[in-house]
Amino acid sequence: MQVLSAASVPPLVDTVRTGLETAAGRPAVLAAGVLALVVVLWSVSWRLSRTVVTIAHEGGHALSAVVTGRGLTGIRLHADTSGVTESVGVGRGLGLIITYLGGYTAPPLLGLAGAVLVAADRSRVMLWIAVALLVATLIHIRNLFGALAVLLTGAAVGSVAFWGAPDVRAGFAAALCWFLLFGGLRAVRELQRGRRRGLYRNSDADALARLTGVPGGMWAALFWSIGATALIAGGWVLLL
């Protein structure tokens, strides 16, 4: 086990202090992160907002299916915050594996990509890209609740992008990035807990296990690792 030497402690302390001072210099982004964390951790607000993460999740499946040459036949979002993306093609192979991988990895990766744009003072661009992705998702929605959920989400994001003042746009965009980063990680945590309780027999992790022979728990752990890495990287980009 490696032990920090006395000489290495001061530089480490200086690095932490510098990071905290820099983060304190961006109070709006920091406040947006705290707000997003509260929304994700509080069960009541999480139940109301989780559909946004589901939209990103199913959008990830849909995009992965299209990129790998599968035929996308529809997306359904349900009031219990679950969803399903239907595609046609070969029932095995790399394309289907990538399609299943696209779900739980999409929210944190979208959050990270958005964080890069927000940090570069491109909040409006980030919001309009989000609107474009929601429009593309809406085209493939096949049920009423899903259409309403995507329309309301797109209307909220589009309204801020079009009418919001620069500070409002930046704060909203940062909050959305934080929410996808935190929410994506909580969704994976729910998957892991549900699998341990035997509740998710047809989850993405179990589907990947059937396709590859790799245990579902390892796929869930991979989702968690990607989400955690995206959260750390996204937080670093937004705050520093």
GROMACS .gro file of C-alpha atoms in nm:
model
  240
    1MET     CA    1   0.000   0.000   0.000
    2GLN     CA    2   0.135   0.340  -0.100
    3VAL     CA    3   0.139   0.606   0.171
    4LEU     CA    4   0.146   0.978   0.095
    5SER     CA    5   0.471   1.133   0.204
    6ALA     CA    6   0.483   1.449   0.409
    7ALA     CA    7   0.628   1.633   0.112
    8SER     CA    8   0.332   1.536  -0.109
    9VAL     CA    9   0.065   1.661   0.133
   10PRO     CA   10   0.111   2.038   0.084
   11PRO     CA   11   0.080   2.019  -0.299
   12LEU     CA   12  -0.232   1.805  -0.255
   13VAL     CA   13  -0.383   2.052  -0.010
   14ASP     CA   14  -0.301   2.338  -0.246
   15THR     CA   15  -0.469   2.155  -0.534
   16VAL     CA   16  -0.785   2.094  -0.331
   17ARG     CA   17  -0.790   2.454  -0.207
   18THR     CA   18  -0.746   2.588  -0.561
   19GLY     CA   19  -1.026   2.366  -0.685
   20LEU     CA   20  -1.263   2.482  -0.412
   21GLU     CA   21  -1.180   2.846  -0.476
   22THR     CA   22  -1.242   2.804  -0.848
   23ALA     CA   23  -1.574   2.628  -0.786
   24ALA     CA   24  -1.678   2.905  -0.548
   25GLY     CA   25  -1.615   3.150  -0.831
   26ARG     CA   26  -1.895   2.986  -1.031
   27PRO     CA   27  -2.187   3.007  -0.786
   28ALA     CA   28  -2.459   2.965  -1.052
   29VAL     CA   29  -2.312   2.638  -1.179
   30LEU     CA   30  -2.253   2.519  -0.823
   31ALA     CA   31  -2.612   2.607  -0.725
   32ALA     CA   32  -2.741   2.427  -1.034
   33GLY     CA   33  -2.550   2.117  -0.928
   34VAL     CA   34  -2.688   2.128  -0.575
   35LEU     CA   35  -3.042   2.174  -0.707
   36ALA     CA   36  -3.006   1.883  -0.949
   37LEU     CA   37  -2.866   1.662  -0.673
   38VAL     CA   38  -3.160   1.742  -0.445
   39VAL     CA   39  -3.407   1.664  -0.725
   40VAL     CA   40  -3.240   1.329  -0.791
   41LEU     CA   41  -3.204   1.229  -0.425
   42TRP     CA   42  -3.553   1.333  -0.307
   43SER     CA   43  -3.786   1.046  -0.395
   44VAL     CA   44  -4.087   1.268  -0.470
   45SER     CA   45  -3.906   1.496  -0.716
   46TRP     CA   46  -3.720   1.198  -0.864
   47ARG     CA   47  -4.047   1.020  -0.948
   48LEU     CA   48  -4.172   1.335  -1.122
   49SER     CA   49  -3.854   1.404  -1.317
   50ARG     CA   50  -3.717   1.056  -1.386
   51THR     CA   51  -3.897   1.040  -1.722
   52VAL     CA   52  -3.639   1.289  -1.855
   53VAL     CA   53  -3.368   1.031  -1.784
   54THR     CA   54  -3.585   0.763  -1.945
   55ILE     CA   55  -3.615   0.976  -2.259
   56ALA     CA   56  -3.235   0.999  -2.277
   57HIS     CA   57  -3.206   0.625  -2.203
   58GLU     CA   58  -3.445   0.518  -2.478
   59GLY     CA   59  -3.294   0.776  -2.713
   60GLY     CA   60  -2.958   0.611  -2.654
   61HIS     CA   61  -3.101   0.273  -2.753
   62ALA     CA   62  -3.261   0.427  -3.062
   63LEU     CA   63  -2.946   0.606  -3.177
   64SER     CA   64  -2.735   0.296  -3.120
   65ALA     CA   65  -2.980   0.086  -3.320
   66VAL     CA   66  -2.974   0.329  -3.614
   67VAL     CA   67  -2.593   0.363  -3.608
   68THR     CA   68  -2.547  -0.015  -3.615
   69GLY     CA   69  -2.788  -0.058  -3.907
   70ARG     CA   70  -3.086  -0.200  -3.721
   71GLY     CA   71  -3.438  -0.094  -3.816
   72LEU     CA   72  -3.591   0.135  -3.551
   73THR     CA   73  -3.965   0.063  -3.524
   74GLY     CA   74  -4.070   0.271  -3.224
   75ILE     CA   75  -4.017   0.408  -2.874
   76ARG     CA   76  -4.267   0.390  -2.590
   77LEU     CA   77  -4.249   0.580  -2.260
   78HIS     CA   78  -4.475   0.483  -1.972
   79ALA     CA   79  -4.618   0.674  -1.675
   80ASP     CA   80  -4.421   0.454  -1.431
   81THR     CA   81  -4.103   0.606  -1.587
   82SER     CA   82  -4.016   0.285  -1.771
   83GLY     CA   83  -3.969   0.269  -2.146
   84VAL     CA   84  -3.898   0.039  -2.436
   85THR     CA   85  -3.728   0.085  -2.772
   86GLU     CA   86  -3.815  -0.162  -3.046
   87SER     CA   87  -3.583  -0.241  -3.336
   88VAL     CA   88  -3.558  -0.516  -3.595
   89GLY     CA   89  -3.255  -0.697  -3.723
   90VAL     CA   90  -3.031  -0.990  -3.642
   91GLY     CA   91  -3.107  -1.125  -3.296
   92ARG     CA   92  -2.743  -1.151  -3.197
   93GLY     CA   93  -2.407  -0.997  -3.272
   94LEU     CA   94  -2.223  -0.670  -3.216
   95GLY     CA   95  -2.503  -0.445  -3.343
   96LEU     CA   96  -2.752  -0.572  -3.087
   97ILE     CA   97  -2.492  -0.557  -2.809
   98ILE     CA   98  -2.419  -0.192  -2.890
   99THR     CA   99  -2.794  -0.121  -2.900
  100TYR     CA  100  -2.837  -0.255  -2.546
  101LEU     CA  101  -2.526  -0.072  -2.429
  102GLY     CA  102  -2.668   0.259  -2.552
  103GLY     CA  103  -2.938   0.284  -2.285
  104TYR     CA  104  -2.783   0.333  -1.943
  105THR     CA  105  -2.474   0.497  -2.087
  106ALA     CA  106  -2.668   0.767  -2.275
  107PRO     CA  107  -2.779   0.999  -1.987
  108PRO     CA  108  -2.433   1.044  -1.828
  109LEU     CA  109  -2.258   1.074  -2.163
  110LEU     CA  110  -2.511   1.334  -2.280
  111GLY     CA  111  -2.461   1.515  -1.950
  112LEU     CA  112  -2.085   1.515  -2.003
  113ALA     CA  113  -2.113   1.638  -2.363
  114GLY     CA  114  -2.348   1.914  -2.250
  115ALA     CA  115  -2.110   2.012  -1.970
  116VAL     CA  116  -1.831   2.065  -2.224
  117LEU     CA  117  -2.055   2.304  -2.420
  118VAL     CA  118  -2.170   2.489  -2.107
  119ALA     CA  119  -1.810   2.531  -1.990
  120ALA     CA  120  -1.727   2.674  -2.333
  121ASP     CA  121  -2.006   2.932  -2.295
  122ARG     CA  122  -2.218   2.757  -2.557
  123SER     CA  123  -2.528   2.705  -2.342
  124ARG     CA  124  -2.769   2.810  -2.617
  125VAL     CA  125  -2.606   2.569  -2.863
  126MET     CA  126  -2.631   2.292  -2.606
  127LEU     CA  127  -3.001   2.361  -2.547
  128TRP     CA  128  -3.085   2.368  -2.919
  129ILE     CA  129  -2.900   2.040  -2.969
  130ALA     CA  130  -3.114   1.897  -2.688
  131VAL     CA  131  -3.427   2.023  -2.865
  132ALA     CA  132  -3.313   1.865  -3.193
  133LEU     CA  133  -3.255   1.531  -3.020
  134LEU     CA  134  -3.600   1.551  -2.858
  135VAL     CA  135  -3.762   1.622  -3.196
  136ALA     CA  136  -3.583   1.320  -3.344
  137THR     CA  137  -3.708   1.111  -3.051
  138LEU     CA  138  -4.063   1.241  -3.088
  139ILE     CA  139  -4.079   1.119  -3.448
  140HIS     CA  140  -4.037   0.762  -3.325
  141ILE     CA  141  -4.266   0.776  -3.019
  142ARG     CA  142  -4.558   0.534  -3.048
  143ASN     CA  143  -4.778   0.612  -2.747
  144LEU     CA  144  -4.965   0.915  -2.614
  145PHE     CA  145  -4.788   0.947  -2.278
  146GLY     CA  146  -4.450   0.927  -2.446
  147ALA     CA  147  -4.545   1.196  -2.697
  148LEU     CA  148  -4.668   1.428  -2.420
  149ALA     CA  149  -4.356   1.370  -2.211
  150VAL     CA  150  -4.121   1.449  -2.499
  151LEU     CA  151  -4.328   1.749  -2.611
  152LEU     CA  152  -4.334   1.901  -2.262
  153THR     CA  153  -3.962   1.844  -2.213
  154GLY     CA  154  -3.884   1.992  -2.554
  155ALA     CA  155  -4.112   2.291  -2.491
  156ALA     CA  156  -3.937   2.365  -2.161
  157VAL     CA  157  -3.588   2.340  -2.309
  158GLY     CA  158  -3.683   2.531  -2.625
  159SER     CA  159  -3.849   2.812  -2.430
  160VAL     CA  160  -3.536   2.872  -2.225
  161ALA     CA  161  -3.316   2.850  -2.534
  162PHE     CA  162  -3.530   3.103  -2.725
  163TRP     CA  163  -3.647   3.348  -2.459
  164GLY     CA  164  -3.412   3.301  -2.165
  165ALA     CA  165  -3.159   3.565  -2.069
  166PRO     CA  166  -2.794   3.453  -2.100
  167ASP     CA  167  -2.760   3.390  -1.726
  168VAL     CA  168  -3.086   3.196  -1.719
  169ARG     CA  169  -2.982   2.985  -2.017
  170ALA     CA  170  -2.646   2.908  -1.863
  171GLY     CA  171  -2.797   2.812  -1.527
  172PHE     CA  172  -3.070   2.599  -1.686
  173ALA     CA  173  -2.824   2.424  -1.917
  174ALA     CA  174  -2.589   2.352  -1.628
  175ALA     CA  175  -2.877   2.217  -1.419
  176LEU     CA  176  -2.984   1.989  -1.705
  177CYS     CA  177  -2.629   1.856  -1.740
  178TRP     CA  178  -2.601   1.793  -1.367
  179PHE     CA  179  -2.941   1.623  -1.367
  180LEU     CA  180  -2.842   1.383  -1.645
  181LEU     CA  181  -2.513   1.305  -1.470
  182PHE     CA  182  -2.669   1.245  -1.128
  183GLY     CA  183  -2.989   1.091  -1.264
  184GLY     CA  184  -2.806   0.851  -1.492
  185LEU     CA  185  -2.607   0.724  -1.195
  186ARG     CA  186  -2.918   0.682  -0.979
  187ALA     CA  187  -3.090   0.488  -1.258
  188VAL     CA  188  -2.797   0.244  -1.266
  189ARG     CA  189  -2.811   0.213  -0.888
  190GLU     CA  190  -3.180   0.125  -0.912
  191LEU     CA  191  -3.094  -0.136  -1.175
  192GLN     CA  192  -2.835  -0.295  -0.946
  193ARG     CA  193  -3.072  -0.302  -0.648
  194GLY     CA  194  -3.358  -0.436  -0.858
  195ARG     CA  195  -3.146  -0.716  -1.001
  196ARG     CA  196  -3.036  -0.822  -0.653
  197ARG     CA  197  -3.402  -0.845  -0.552
  198GLY     CA  198  -3.492  -1.040  -0.862
  199LEU     CA  199  -3.714  -0.763  -0.999
  200TYR     CA  200  -3.540  -0.691  -1.332
  201ARG     CA  201  -3.523  -1.021  -1.518
  202ASN     CA  202  -3.538  -0.852  -1.859
  203SER     CA  203  -3.308  -0.556  -1.796
  204ASP     CA  204  -3.044  -0.437  -2.040
  205ALA     CA  205  -2.778  -0.602  -1.824
  206ASP     CA  206  -2.958  -0.938  -1.839
  207ALA     CA  207  -3.011  -0.908  -2.214
  208LEU     CA  208  -2.638  -0.841  -2.256
  209ALA     CA  209  -2.562  -1.141  -2.035
  210ARG     CA  210  -2.770  -1.366  -2.261
  211LEU     CA  211  -2.602  -1.227  -2.572
  212THR     CA  212  -2.242  -1.245  -2.449
  213GLY     CA  213  -2.226  -1.494  -2.163
  214VAL     CA  214  -2.079  -1.222  -1.939
  215PRO     CA  215  -2.276  -1.202  -1.610
  216GLY     CA  216  -2.537  -0.927  -1.588
  217GLY     CA  217  -2.379  -0.794  -1.271
  218MET     CA  218  -2.062  -0.714  -1.461
  219TRP     CA  219  -2.260  -0.520  -1.722
  220ALA     CA  220  -2.436  -0.327  -1.445
  221ALA     CA  221  -2.096  -0.254  -1.293
  222LEU     CA  222  -1.977  -0.126  -1.632
  223PHE     CA  223  -2.279   0.106  -1.650
  224TRP     CA  224  -2.195   0.232  -1.302
  225SER     CA  225  -1.828   0.289  -1.391
  226ILE     CA  226  -1.919   0.485  -1.704
  227GLY     CA  227  -2.173   0.693  -1.512
  228ALA     CA  228  -1.934   0.767  -1.227
  229THR     CA  229  -1.653   0.859  -1.464
  230ALA     CA  230  -1.885   1.090  -1.660
  231LEU     CA  231  -2.001   1.254  -1.336
  232ILE     CA  232  -1.645   1.321  -1.218
  233ALA     CA  233  -1.538   1.450  -1.559
  234GLY     CA  234  -1.853   1.657  -1.604
  235GLY     CA  235  -1.826   1.809  -1.259
  236TRP     CA  236  -1.462   1.894  -1.321
  237VAL     CA  237  -1.544   2.061  -1.653
  238LEU     CA  238  -1.836   2.259  -1.512
  239LEU     CA  239  -1.669   2.378  -1.194
  240LEU     CA  240  -1.307   2.419  -1.295
   0.00000   0.00000   0.00000
